[in-house]
PDB file of C-alpha atoms in Angstrom:
ATOM      1  CA  MET R   3      59.507 -41.923  87.901  1.00 46.00           C
ATOM      2  CA  ALA R   4      57.306 -44.876  88.562  1.00 47.00           C
ATOM      3  CA  LYS R   5      53.858 -43.813  87.475  1.00 48.00           C
ATOM      4  CA  LYS R   6      53.273 -43.415  83.773  1.00 52.00           C
ATOM      5  CA  CYS R   7      50.848 -40.554  84.102  1.00 51.00           C
ATOM      6  CA  SER R   8      53.308 -38.381  85.948  1.00 53.00           C
ATOM      7  CA  GLU R   9      55.774 -38.670  83.096  1.00 62.00           C
ATOM      8  CA  ASN R  10      53.848 -36.181  81.025  1.00 63.00           C
ATOM      9  CA  PRO R  11      51.639 -34.194  83.368  1.00 68.00           C
ATOM     10  CA  GLN R  12      50.485 -31.801  80.620  1.00 74.00           C
ATOM     11  CA  LEU R  13      47.038 -32.541  79.275  1.00 76.00           C
ATOM     12  CA  ASP R  14      46.908 -32.662  75.494  1.00 79.00           C
ATOM     13  CA  MET R  15      44.118 -30.260  74.526  1.00 79.00           C
ATOM     14  CA  THR R  16      44.258 -30.834  70.773  1.00 80.00           C
ATOM     15  CA  PRO R  17      41.581 -33.550  70.402  1.00 84.00           C
ATOM     16  CA  MET R  18      39.244 -31.644  72.660  1.00 85.00           C
ATOM     17  CA  ILE R  19      39.611 -28.474  70.623  1.00 84.00           C
ATOM     18  CA  ASP R  20      39.042 -30.527  67.464  1.00 84.00           C
ATOM     19  CA  VAL R  21      35.825 -31.923  68.848  1.00 89.00           C
ATOM     20  CA  VAL R  22      34.630 -28.553  70.084  1.00 89.00           C
ATOM     21  CA  PHE R  23      35.205 -26.982  66.670  1.00 84.00           C
ATOM     22  CA  GLU R  24      33.417 -29.876  65.076  1.00 87.00           C
ATOM     23  CA  LEU R  25      30.429 -29.306  67.348  1.00 90.00           C
ATOM     24  CA  ILE R  26      30.416 -25.557  66.691  1.00 87.00           C
ATOM     25  CA  ILE R  27      30.439 -26.154  62.946  1.00 81.00           C
ATOM     26  CA  PHE R  28      27.707 -28.750  63.295  1.00 85.00           C
ATOM     27  CA  PHE R  29      25.427 -26.351  65.168  1.00 84.00           C
ATOM     28  CA  VAL R  30      26.142 -23.420  62.876  1.00 79.00           C
ATOM     29  CA  VAL R  31      25.216 -25.561  59.884  1.00 75.00           C
ATOM     30  CA  THR R  32      22.105 -27.144  61.400  1.00 76.00           C
ATOM     31  CA  LEU R  33      20.688 -24.005  63.017  1.00 74.00           C
ATOM     32  CA  LYS R  34      20.584 -22.265  59.650  1.00 65.00           C
ATOM     33  CA  MET R  35      18.490 -25.115  58.378  1.00 65.00           C
ATOM     34  CA  ALA R  36      15.771 -24.524  60.957  1.00 62.00           C
ATOM     35  CA  VAL R  37      12.538 -24.138  59.025  1.00 67.00           C
ATOM     36  CA  GLU R  38      11.204 -20.609  59.358  1.00 79.00           C
ATOM     37  CA  LYS R  39       9.142 -20.638  56.229  1.00 82.00           C
ATOM     38  CA  ASP R  40       6.976 -22.924  54.190  1.00 81.00           C
ATOM     39  CA  GLU R  41       9.462 -24.680  51.929  1.00 82.00           C
ATOM     40  CA  THR R  42       6.777 -25.853  49.517  1.00 85.00           C
ATOM     41  CA  VAL R  43       5.990 -22.303  48.412  1.00 85.00           C
ATOM     42  CA  GLN R  44       7.288 -21.601  44.935  1.00 87.00           C
ATOM     43  CA  LEU R  45       7.525 -17.980  43.986  1.00 87.00           C
ATOM     44  CA  GLU R  46       7.058 -16.345  40.624  1.00 88.00           C
ATOM     45  CA  ASP R  47       9.871 -14.276  39.092  1.00 87.00           C
ATOM     46  CA  GLY R  48       9.879 -10.601  39.979  1.00 85.00           C
ATOM     47  CA  LYS R  49      13.116  -9.233  38.592  1.00 86.00           C
ATOM     48  CA  HIS R  50      12.031  -5.608  38.750  1.00 87.00           C
ATOM     49  CA  GLY R  51      10.931  -5.432  42.350  1.00 85.00           C
ATOM     50  CA  ILE R  52      12.984  -4.039  45.202  1.00 86.00           C
ATOM     51  CA  GLU R  53      15.673  -6.493  46.187  1.00 86.00           C
ATOM     52  CA  LEU R  54      15.033  -7.917  49.632  1.00 83.00           C
ATOM     53  CA  THR R  55      18.080  -7.147  51.718  1.00 82.00           C
ATOM     54  CA  ALA R  56      18.579  -7.086  55.468  1.00 78.00           C
ATOM     55  CA  GLU R  57      17.623  -3.384  55.551  1.00 78.00           C
ATOM     56  CA  GLU R  58      14.324  -4.184  53.898  1.00 76.00           C
ATOM     57  CA  LEU R  59      13.565  -6.612  56.701  1.00 81.00           C
ATOM     58  CA  PRO R  60      13.524  -4.741  60.018  1.00 81.00           C
ATOM     59  CA  PRO R  61      12.599  -6.726  63.130  1.00 81.00           C
ATOM     60  CA  SER R  62       9.044  -5.456  62.804  1.00 82.00           C
ATOM     61  CA  HIS R  63       8.415  -7.191  59.490  1.00 84.00           C
ATOM     62  CA  LEU R  64       5.765  -9.833  59.102  1.00 87.00           C
ATOM     63  CA  VAL R  65       5.947 -12.677  56.612  1.00 88.00           C
ATOM     64  CA  ILE R  66       2.829 -14.609  55.704  1.00 90.00           C
ATOM     65  CA  ASP R  67       3.138 -17.739  53.581  1.00 91.00           C
ATOM     66  CA  ILE R  68       0.392 -19.068  51.325  1.00 92.00           C
ATOM     67  CA  ALA R  69       0.936 -22.533  49.923  1.00 91.00           C
ATOM     68  CA  LYS R  70      -0.444 -23.869  46.659  1.00 89.00           C
ATOM     69  CA  SER R  71      -3.244 -25.609  48.563  1.00 91.00           C
ATOM     70  CA  GLY R  72      -4.240 -22.343  50.240  1.00 88.00           C
ATOM     71  CA  ARG R  73      -2.651 -23.180  53.584  1.00 90.00           C
ATOM     72  CA  ILE R  74      -1.850 -19.898  55.300  1.00 91.00           C
ATOM     73  CA  SER R  75       1.113 -20.023  57.644  1.00 90.00           C
ATOM     74  CA  MET R  76       3.618 -17.957  59.551  1.00 89.00           C
ATOM     75  CA  CYS R  77       6.997 -19.452  60.489  1.00 87.00           C
ATOM     76  CA  ASN R  78       5.608 -22.696  59.096  1.00 84.00           C
ATOM     77  CA  PHE R  79       2.706 -22.777  61.567  1.00 88.00           C
ATOM     78  CA  THR R  80      -0.738 -22.873  60.009  1.00 90.00           C
ATOM     79  CA  ILE R  81      -2.834 -19.895  61.071  1.00 90.00           C
ATOM     80  CA  THR R  82      -6.314 -18.581  60.422  1.00 91.00           C
ATOM     81  CA  PRO R  83      -7.165 -15.096  59.087  1.00 89.00           C
ATOM     82  CA  ASN R  84      -8.323 -14.169  62.589  1.00 91.00           C
ATOM     83  CA  GLU R  85      -4.920 -15.016  63.968  1.00 91.00           C
ATOM     84  CA  ILE R  86      -3.325 -12.864  61.255  1.00 89.00           C
ATOM     85  CA  ARG R  87      -5.503  -9.982  62.399  1.00 91.00           C
ATOM     86  CA  GLN R  88      -4.315 -10.542  65.939  1.00 90.00           C
ATOM     87  CA  ARG R  89      -0.654 -10.560  64.901  1.00 89.00           C
ATOM     88  CA  VAL R  90      -1.087  -7.458  62.773  1.00 89.00           C
ATOM     89  CA  ARG R  91      -2.817  -5.709  65.675  1.00 89.00           C
ATOM     90  CA  ASP R  92       0.059  -6.637  68.005  1.00 89.00           C
ATOM     91  CA  ARG R  93       2.630  -5.322  65.525  1.00 87.00           C
ATOM     92  CA  LYS R  94       0.693  -2.138  65.043  1.00 88.00           C
ATOM     93  CA  ARG R  95       0.597  -1.532  68.767  1.00 88.00           C
ATOM     94  CA  LYS R  96       4.341  -2.098  69.052  1.00 88.00           C
ATOM     95  CA  PHE R  97       5.699  -0.499  65.873  1.00 85.00           C
ATOM     96  CA  GLY R  98       2.956   1.805  64.568  1.00 81.00           C
ATOM     97  CA  SER R  99       1.311   1.202  61.212  1.00 75.00           C
ATOM     98  CA  GLU R 100       4.529   1.444  59.175  1.00 81.00           C
ATOM     99  CA  PHE R 101       5.870  -2.064  59.205  1.00 84.00           C
ATOM    100  CA  PRO R 102       6.441  -4.256  56.177  1.00 86.00           C
ATOM    101  CA  VAL R 103       3.977  -7.031  55.551  1.00 88.00           C
ATOM    102  CA  LEU R 104       5.386  -9.537  53.112  1.00 89.00           C
ATOM    103  CA  ILE R 105       3.152 -12.099  51.458  1.00 90.00           C
ATOM    104  CA  ARG R 106       4.931 -15.165  50.117  1.00 90.00           C
ATOM    105  CA  ALA R 107       2.227 -16.713  48.003  1.00 90.00           C
ATOM    106  CA  ASP R 108       2.791 -19.706  45.770  1.00 91.00           C
ATOM    107  CA  TYR R 109       2.487 -18.806  42.096  1.00 89.00           C
ATOM    108  CA  ARG R 110      -0.159 -21.493  41.626  1.00 89.00           C
ATOM    109  CA  THR R 111      -2.380 -20.521  44.517  1.00 90.00           C
ATOM    110  CA  GLN R 112      -5.778 -18.982  43.856  1.00 90.00           C
ATOM    111  CA  HIS R 113      -6.398 -15.327  44.527  1.00 89.00           C
ATOM    112  CA  ARG R 114      -9.130 -16.161  47.070  1.00 89.00           C
ATOM    113  CA  TYR R 115      -6.508 -17.191  49.647  1.00 91.00           C
ATOM    114  CA  VAL R 116      -4.404 -14.111  48.977  1.00 89.00           C
ATOM    115  CA  LYS R 117      -7.563 -12.062  49.401  1.00 89.00           C
ATOM    116  CA  GLU R 118      -8.184 -13.602  52.826  1.00 89.00           C
ATOM    117  CA  VAL R 119      -4.724 -12.502  53.960  1.00 89.00           C
ATOM    118  CA  MET R 120      -5.020  -9.044  52.411  1.00 88.00           C
ATOM    119  CA  ASP R 121      -8.440  -8.514  53.970  1.00 88.00           C
ATOM    120  CA  ALA R 122      -7.143  -9.525  57.384  1.00 88.00           C
ATOM    121  CA  CYS R 123      -4.465  -6.832  57.062  1.00 88.00           C
ATOM    122  CA  THR R 124      -6.714  -4.074  55.720  1.00 88.00           C
ATOM    123  CA  VAL R 125      -9.326  -4.667  58.413  1.00 87.00           C
ATOM    124  CA  GLU R 126      -6.582  -3.813  60.905  1.00 86.00           C
ATOM    125  CA  GLY R 127      -5.645  -0.721  58.917  1.00 84.00           C
ATOM    126  CA  VAL R 128      -2.541  -1.938  57.094  1.00 85.00           C
ATOM    127  CA  TRP R 129      -2.878  -0.940  53.437  1.00 83.00           C
ATOM    128  CA  LYS R 130       0.645  -1.322  52.184  1.00 86.00           C
ATOM    129  CA  LEU R 131       1.400  -4.892  51.359  1.00 88.00           C
ATOM    130  CA  SER R 132       4.325  -6.449  49.548  1.00 89.00           C
ATOM    131  CA  PHE R 133       4.467  -9.631  47.572  1.00 90.00           C
ATOM    132  CA  VAL R 134       7.661 -11.614  47.594  1.00 90.00           C
ATOM    133  CA  ALA R 135       9.001 -12.775  44.245  1.00 89.00           C
ATOM    134  CA  VAL R 136      12.288 -14.217  43.050  1.00 88.00           C
ATOM    135  CA  TYR R 137      14.857 -11.618  42.076  1.00 86.00           C
ATOM    136  CA  ASP R 138      17.550 -14.005  40.969  1.00 84.00           C
ATOM    137  CA  ARG R 139      17.395 -17.789  40.860  1.00 82.00           C
ATOM    138  CA  LYS R 140      20.885 -18.377  42.169  1.00 79.00           C
ATOM    139  CA  SER R 141      20.149 -21.798  43.568  1.00 76.00           C
ATOM    140  CA  GLY R 142      19.128 -22.956  40.100  1.00 73.00           C
ATOM    141  CA  LYS R 143      15.805 -24.266  41.369  1.00 76.00           C
ATOM    142  CA  GLN R 144      13.108 -23.861  38.765  1.00 77.00           C
ATOM    143  CA  LEU R 145       9.356 -23.727  39.133  1.00 77.00           C
ATOM    144  CA  THR R 146       7.556 -27.034  38.891  1.00 75.00           C
ATOM    145  CA  LYS R 147       4.099 -27.389  37.444  1.00 68.00           C
TER     146      LYS R 147
ATOM    147  CA  MET J   6      61.855 -37.786  79.322  1.00 48.00           C
ATOM    148  CA  ALA J   7      62.784 -34.657  77.506  1.00 46.00           C
ATOM    149  CA  ARG J   8      60.088 -32.679  75.741  1.00 51.00           C
ATOM    150  CA  ARG J   9      59.236 -33.793  72.292  1.00 52.00           C
ATOM    151  CA  LYS J  10      59.916 -30.556  70.439  1.00 51.00           C
ATOM    152  CA  TYR J  11      63.594 -30.725  71.302  1.00 57.00           C
ATOM    153  CA  GLU J  12      63.788 -34.281  70.038  1.00 60.00           C
ATOM    154  CA  ASN J  13      62.120 -33.547  66.759  1.00 60.00           C
ATOM    155  CA  PRO J  14      62.651 -29.950  65.706  1.00 65.00           C
ATOM    156  CA  GLN J  15      60.663 -30.426  62.472  1.00 72.00           C
ATOM    157  CA  LEU J  16      57.271 -28.765  62.388  1.00 70.00           C
ATOM    158  CA  ASP J  17      54.447 -31.248  62.571  1.00 78.00           C
ATOM    159  CA  MET J  18      52.134 -30.446  59.658  1.00 80.00           C
ATOM    160  CA  THR J  19      49.400 -32.944  60.511  1.00 85.00           C
ATOM    161  CA  PRO J  20      47.134 -30.712  62.672  1.00 82.00           C
ATOM    162  CA  MET J  21      47.405 -27.892  60.197  1.00 81.00           C
ATOM    163  CA  ILE J  22      46.369 -30.135  57.343  1.00 87.00           C
ATOM    164  CA  ASP J  23      43.491 -31.404  59.506  1.00 88.00           C
ATOM    165  CA  VAL J  24      42.276 -27.899  60.144  1.00 84.00           C
ATOM    166  CA  VAL J  25      42.604 -26.884  56.504  1.00 85.00           C
ATOM    167  CA  PHE J  26      40.567 -29.872  55.416  1.00 90.00           C
ATOM    168  CA  GLU J  27      38.018 -29.070  58.074  1.00 87.00           C
ATOM    169  CA  LEU J  28      37.702 -25.531  56.731  1.00 85.00           C
ATOM    170  CA  ILE J  29      37.390 -26.757  53.158  1.00 89.00           C
ATOM    171  CA  ILE J  30      34.605 -29.129  54.175  1.00 89.00           C
ATOM    172  CA  PHE J  31      32.930 -26.392  56.183  1.00 83.00           C
ATOM    173  CA  PHE J  32      32.847 -24.003  53.255  1.00 83.00           C
ATOM    174  CA  VAL J  33      31.777 -26.652  50.785  1.00 85.00           C
ATOM    175  CA  VAL J  34      28.846 -27.499  53.052  1.00 82.00           C
ATOM    176  CA  THR J  35      27.816 -23.941  53.909  1.00 76.00           C
ATOM    177  CA  ILE J  36      28.266 -22.170  50.585  1.00 77.00           C
ATOM    178  CA  LYS J  37      24.939 -23.034  49.133  1.00 74.00           C
ATOM    179  CA  GLN J  38      23.691 -20.464  46.682  1.00 76.00           C
ATOM    180  CA  GLU J  39      20.399 -19.074  47.859  1.00 78.00           C
ATOM    181  CA  ASP J  40      17.808 -17.426  45.675  1.00 81.00           C
ATOM    182  CA  LEU J  41      17.618 -13.670  45.991  1.00 84.00           C
ATOM    183  CA  PHE J  42      14.161 -12.310  46.598  1.00 86.00           C
ATOM    184  CA  SER J  43      12.465  -9.084  45.702  1.00 87.00           C
ATOM    185  CA  LYS J  44       9.365  -7.409  46.999  1.00 87.00           C
ATOM    186  CA  LEU J  45       6.597  -5.878  44.955  1.00 88.00           C
ATOM    187  CA  ASN J  46       4.690  -3.188  46.803  1.00 86.00           C
ATOM    188  CA  ALA J  47       1.009  -2.640  46.302  1.00 85.00           C
ATOM    189  CA  ASN J  48      -1.882  -0.977  48.061  1.00 84.00           C
ATOM    190  CA  ARG J  49      -4.942  -2.772  49.185  1.00 83.00           C
ATOM    191  CA  PRO J  50      -7.945  -0.522  49.701  1.00 79.00           C
ATOM    192  CA  ALA J  51     -10.301  -1.548  52.473  1.00 67.00           C
ATOM    193  CA  PRO J  52     -12.895  -4.157  51.591  1.00 60.00           C
ATOM    194  CA  ASN J  53     -16.107  -2.643  50.234  1.00 58.00           C
ATOM    195  CA  ASP J  54     -14.328   0.609  49.535  1.00 53.00           C
ATOM    196  CA  GLN J  55     -16.383   1.103  46.413  1.00 53.00           C
ATOM    197  CA  GLN J  56     -16.154   4.891  46.648  1.00 49.00           C
ATOM    198  CA  THR J  57     -12.465   4.975  45.773  1.00 52.00           C
ATOM    199  CA  GLN J  58     -12.989   2.591  42.932  1.00 51.00           C
ATOM    200  CA  GLN J  59     -15.739   4.745  41.449  1.00 52.00           C
ATOM    201  CA  ASP J  60     -13.758   7.976  41.764  1.00 54.00           C
ATOM    202  CA  VAL J  61     -10.647   6.887  40.009  1.00 52.00           C
ATOM    203  CA  VAL J  62     -12.044   4.524  37.438  1.00 51.00           C
ATOM    204  CA  ASP J  63     -11.810   6.939  34.488  1.00 54.00           C
ATOM    205  CA  THR J  64      -8.268   8.146  34.972  1.00 62.00           C
ATOM    206  CA  THR J  65      -6.580   4.858  35.563  1.00 77.00           C
ATOM    207  CA  ILE J  66      -5.239   1.786  33.940  1.00 83.00           C
ATOM    208  CA  LYS J  67      -7.410  -1.170  34.704  1.00 86.00           C
ATOM    209  CA  ILE J  68      -5.938  -4.618  34.599  1.00 87.00           C
ATOM    210  CA  GLN J  69      -8.374  -7.431  35.154  1.00 87.00           C
ATOM    211  CA  ILE J  70      -6.871 -10.719  36.159  1.00 88.00           C
ATOM    212  CA  GLY J  71      -8.888 -13.845  35.565  1.00 87.00           C
ATOM    213  CA  PRO J  72      -8.211 -17.574  35.684  1.00 87.00           C
ATOM    214  CA  GLY J  73      -7.044 -17.604  32.061  1.00 85.00           C
ATOM    215  CA  GLY J  74      -5.076 -14.418  31.708  1.00 84.00           C
ATOM    216  CA  MET J  75      -5.084 -10.666  31.902  1.00 87.00           C
ATOM    217  CA  VAL J  76      -7.296  -8.004  30.416  1.00 87.00           C
ATOM    218  CA  TYR J  77      -5.801  -4.538  29.928  1.00 85.00           C
ATOM    219  CA  ASN J  78      -8.416  -1.772  29.743  1.00 83.00           C
ATOM    220  CA  GLY J  79     -10.939  -4.207  28.313  1.00 82.00           C
ATOM    221  CA  ARG J  80      -8.561  -5.959  25.916  1.00 84.00           C
ATOM    222  CA  GLY J  81      -7.166  -9.431  26.536  1.00 85.00           C
ATOM    223  CA  VAL J  82      -3.358  -9.342  26.643  1.00 86.00           C
ATOM    224  CA  THR J  83      -0.410 -11.655  27.105  1.00 87.00           C
ATOM    225  CA  VAL J  84       2.399 -10.757  29.502  1.00 85.00           C
ATOM    226  CA  LYS J  85       4.408  -9.345  26.562  1.00 88.00           C
ATOM    227  CA  GLU J  86       1.564  -7.179  25.326  1.00 88.00           C
ATOM    228  CA  LEU J  87       0.905  -5.996  28.870  1.00 86.00           C
ATOM    229  CA  ASP J  88       4.559  -5.015  29.109  1.00 89.00           C
ATOM    230  CA  ARG J  89       4.249  -2.913  25.934  1.00 89.00           C
ATOM    231  CA  ASN J  90       1.001  -1.277  27.057  1.00 87.00           C
ATOM    232  CA  ILE J  91       2.320  -0.404  30.476  1.00 87.00           C
ATOM    233  CA  LYS J  92       5.513   0.970  28.952  1.00 88.00           C
ATOM    234  CA  GLN J  93       3.438   3.368  26.854  1.00 87.00           C
ATOM    235  CA  ALA J  94       1.278   4.348  29.804  1.00 85.00           C
ATOM    236  CA  ALA J  95       4.294   4.920  32.039  1.00 85.00           C
ATOM    237  CA  ALA J  96       5.904   7.106  29.381  1.00 86.00           C
ATOM    238  CA  ILE J  97       2.936   9.455  29.657  1.00 85.00           C
ATOM    239  CA  ASP J  98       2.567   9.563  33.433  1.00 82.00           C
ATOM    240  CA  LYS J  99       4.299   7.508  36.069  1.00 80.00           C
ATOM    241  CA  LYS J 100       1.808   8.618  38.688  1.00 82.00           C
ATOM    242  CA  THR J 101      -1.087   6.921  36.946  1.00 82.00           C
ATOM    243  CA  THR J 102      -3.070   4.707  39.254  1.00 84.00           C
ATOM    244  CA  VAL J 103      -3.172   1.091  38.211  1.00 85.00           C
ATOM    245  CA  LEU J 104      -6.202  -0.870  39.307  1.00 86.00           C
ATOM    246  CA  LEU J 105      -5.660  -4.580  39.486  1.00 87.00           C
ATOM    247  CA  GLN J 106      -8.905  -6.473  39.679  1.00 87.00           C
ATOM    248  CA  CYS J 107      -8.436 -10.113  40.459  1.00 88.00           C
ATOM    249  CA  THR J 108     -11.117 -12.753  40.326  1.00 88.00           C
ATOM    250  CA  LEU J 109     -11.114 -15.201  43.200  1.00 88.00           C
ATOM    251  CA  ASN J 110     -10.077 -18.136  41.061  1.00 88.00           C
ATOM    252  CA  SER J 111      -7.208 -16.415  39.256  1.00 89.00           C
ATOM    253  CA  PRO J 112      -3.752 -17.829  39.922  1.00 90.00           C
ATOM    254  CA  HIS J 113      -1.428 -15.642  41.975  1.00 89.00           C
ATOM    255  CA  LYS J 114       1.146 -15.848  39.168  1.00 89.00           C
ATOM    256  CA  PHE J 115      -0.692 -13.309  37.007  1.00 89.00           C
ATOM    257  CA  LEU J 116      -0.940 -10.795  39.828  1.00 89.00           C
ATOM    258  CA  VAL J 117       2.805 -11.041  40.455  1.00 89.00           C
ATOM    259  CA  ASP J 118       3.500 -10.730  36.719  1.00 90.00           C
ATOM    260  CA  ALA J 119       1.356  -7.610  36.501  1.00 89.00           C
ATOM    261  CA  LEU J 120       2.922  -6.066  39.625  1.00 89.00           C
ATOM    262  CA  ASP J 121       6.383  -6.850  38.301  1.00 90.00           C
ATOM    263  CA  THR J 122       5.639  -5.215  34.962  1.00 89.00           C
ATOM    264  CA  CYS J 123       4.356  -2.111  36.746  1.00 88.00           C
ATOM    265  CA  ALA J 124       7.470  -2.033  38.927  1.00 88.00           C
ATOM    266  CA  LYS J 125       9.620  -2.347  35.800  1.00 88.00           C
ATOM    267  CA  TYR J 126       8.317   0.942  34.418  1.00 88.00           C
ATOM    268  CA  GLY J 127       8.191   2.729  37.756  1.00 86.00           C
ATOM    269  CA  LEU J 128       4.454   2.789  38.329  1.00 84.00           C
ATOM    270  CA  LYS J 129       3.929   3.036  42.062  1.00 83.00           C
ATOM    271  CA  ASN J 130       0.220   3.636  42.536  1.00 84.00           C
ATOM    272  CA  LEU J 131      -1.015   0.101  42.419  1.00 86.00           C
ATOM    273  CA  SER J 132      -4.277  -0.943  43.986  1.00 86.00           C
ATOM    274  CA  ILE J 133      -5.489  -4.485  44.228  1.00 87.00           C
ATOM    275  CA  PHE J 134      -9.176  -5.241  44.237  1.00 86.00           C
ATOM    276  CA  SER J 135     -10.778  -8.640  44.507  1.00 84.00           C
ATOM    277  CA  MET J 136     -13.925  -9.565  42.666  1.00 79.00           C
TER     278      MET J 136
END
């Protein structure tokens, strides 16, 4: 046979599969790192609370972050108490009043900012609030002053 | 040209080793120990709901949280002393209402500490007030 390419007409798939796996792994790893919370928030220990598992976090749950500076955010977007009220109202319309509201407040933040968030929830008729704390410091990260 | 596998009947280990290394690297990168979180439940009465506060004030535990520390039923306490006091109170009645009064400039840390201590001894009626 004259032409070289017709000697071995089968396409070797191995490098392509390698690259595809590499890409899949890359995206799996990077997508998990997408920031959905305020990473600066440091939480106080709460070893006796209810452990937060997947069942404790139904799709209806709401997480509100409060940074040390008093910045209030959801999914790492800064929001105002009025916007919290709006979100809570939307949730209430969709899921009824029984949905978990989790407040991730930095251990150094002042109560006035926590109050703003709590008031925004109670005005909309949500009385049951939960504060997120650290159950077990598995990552070994400690609180900084 | 005959096919390669008839020429060299030995199994080529190279791709397998590649994949195994890939998996090792994958797990090394992804297995990052994450902190486990817990939630501490509490009730927040409506703002200016003074009525409730007045009604229950005699039959409850009152923990005041200020910028410097905590006050348990009018007595300044450390976290350890609070733990002991709440243990005693919980031994009598787990349904006791605990009023947590926080001043605006108190750090959130104390509130979480107090809620955690209450959760430790099974007190569930926790109300947070702001002053």
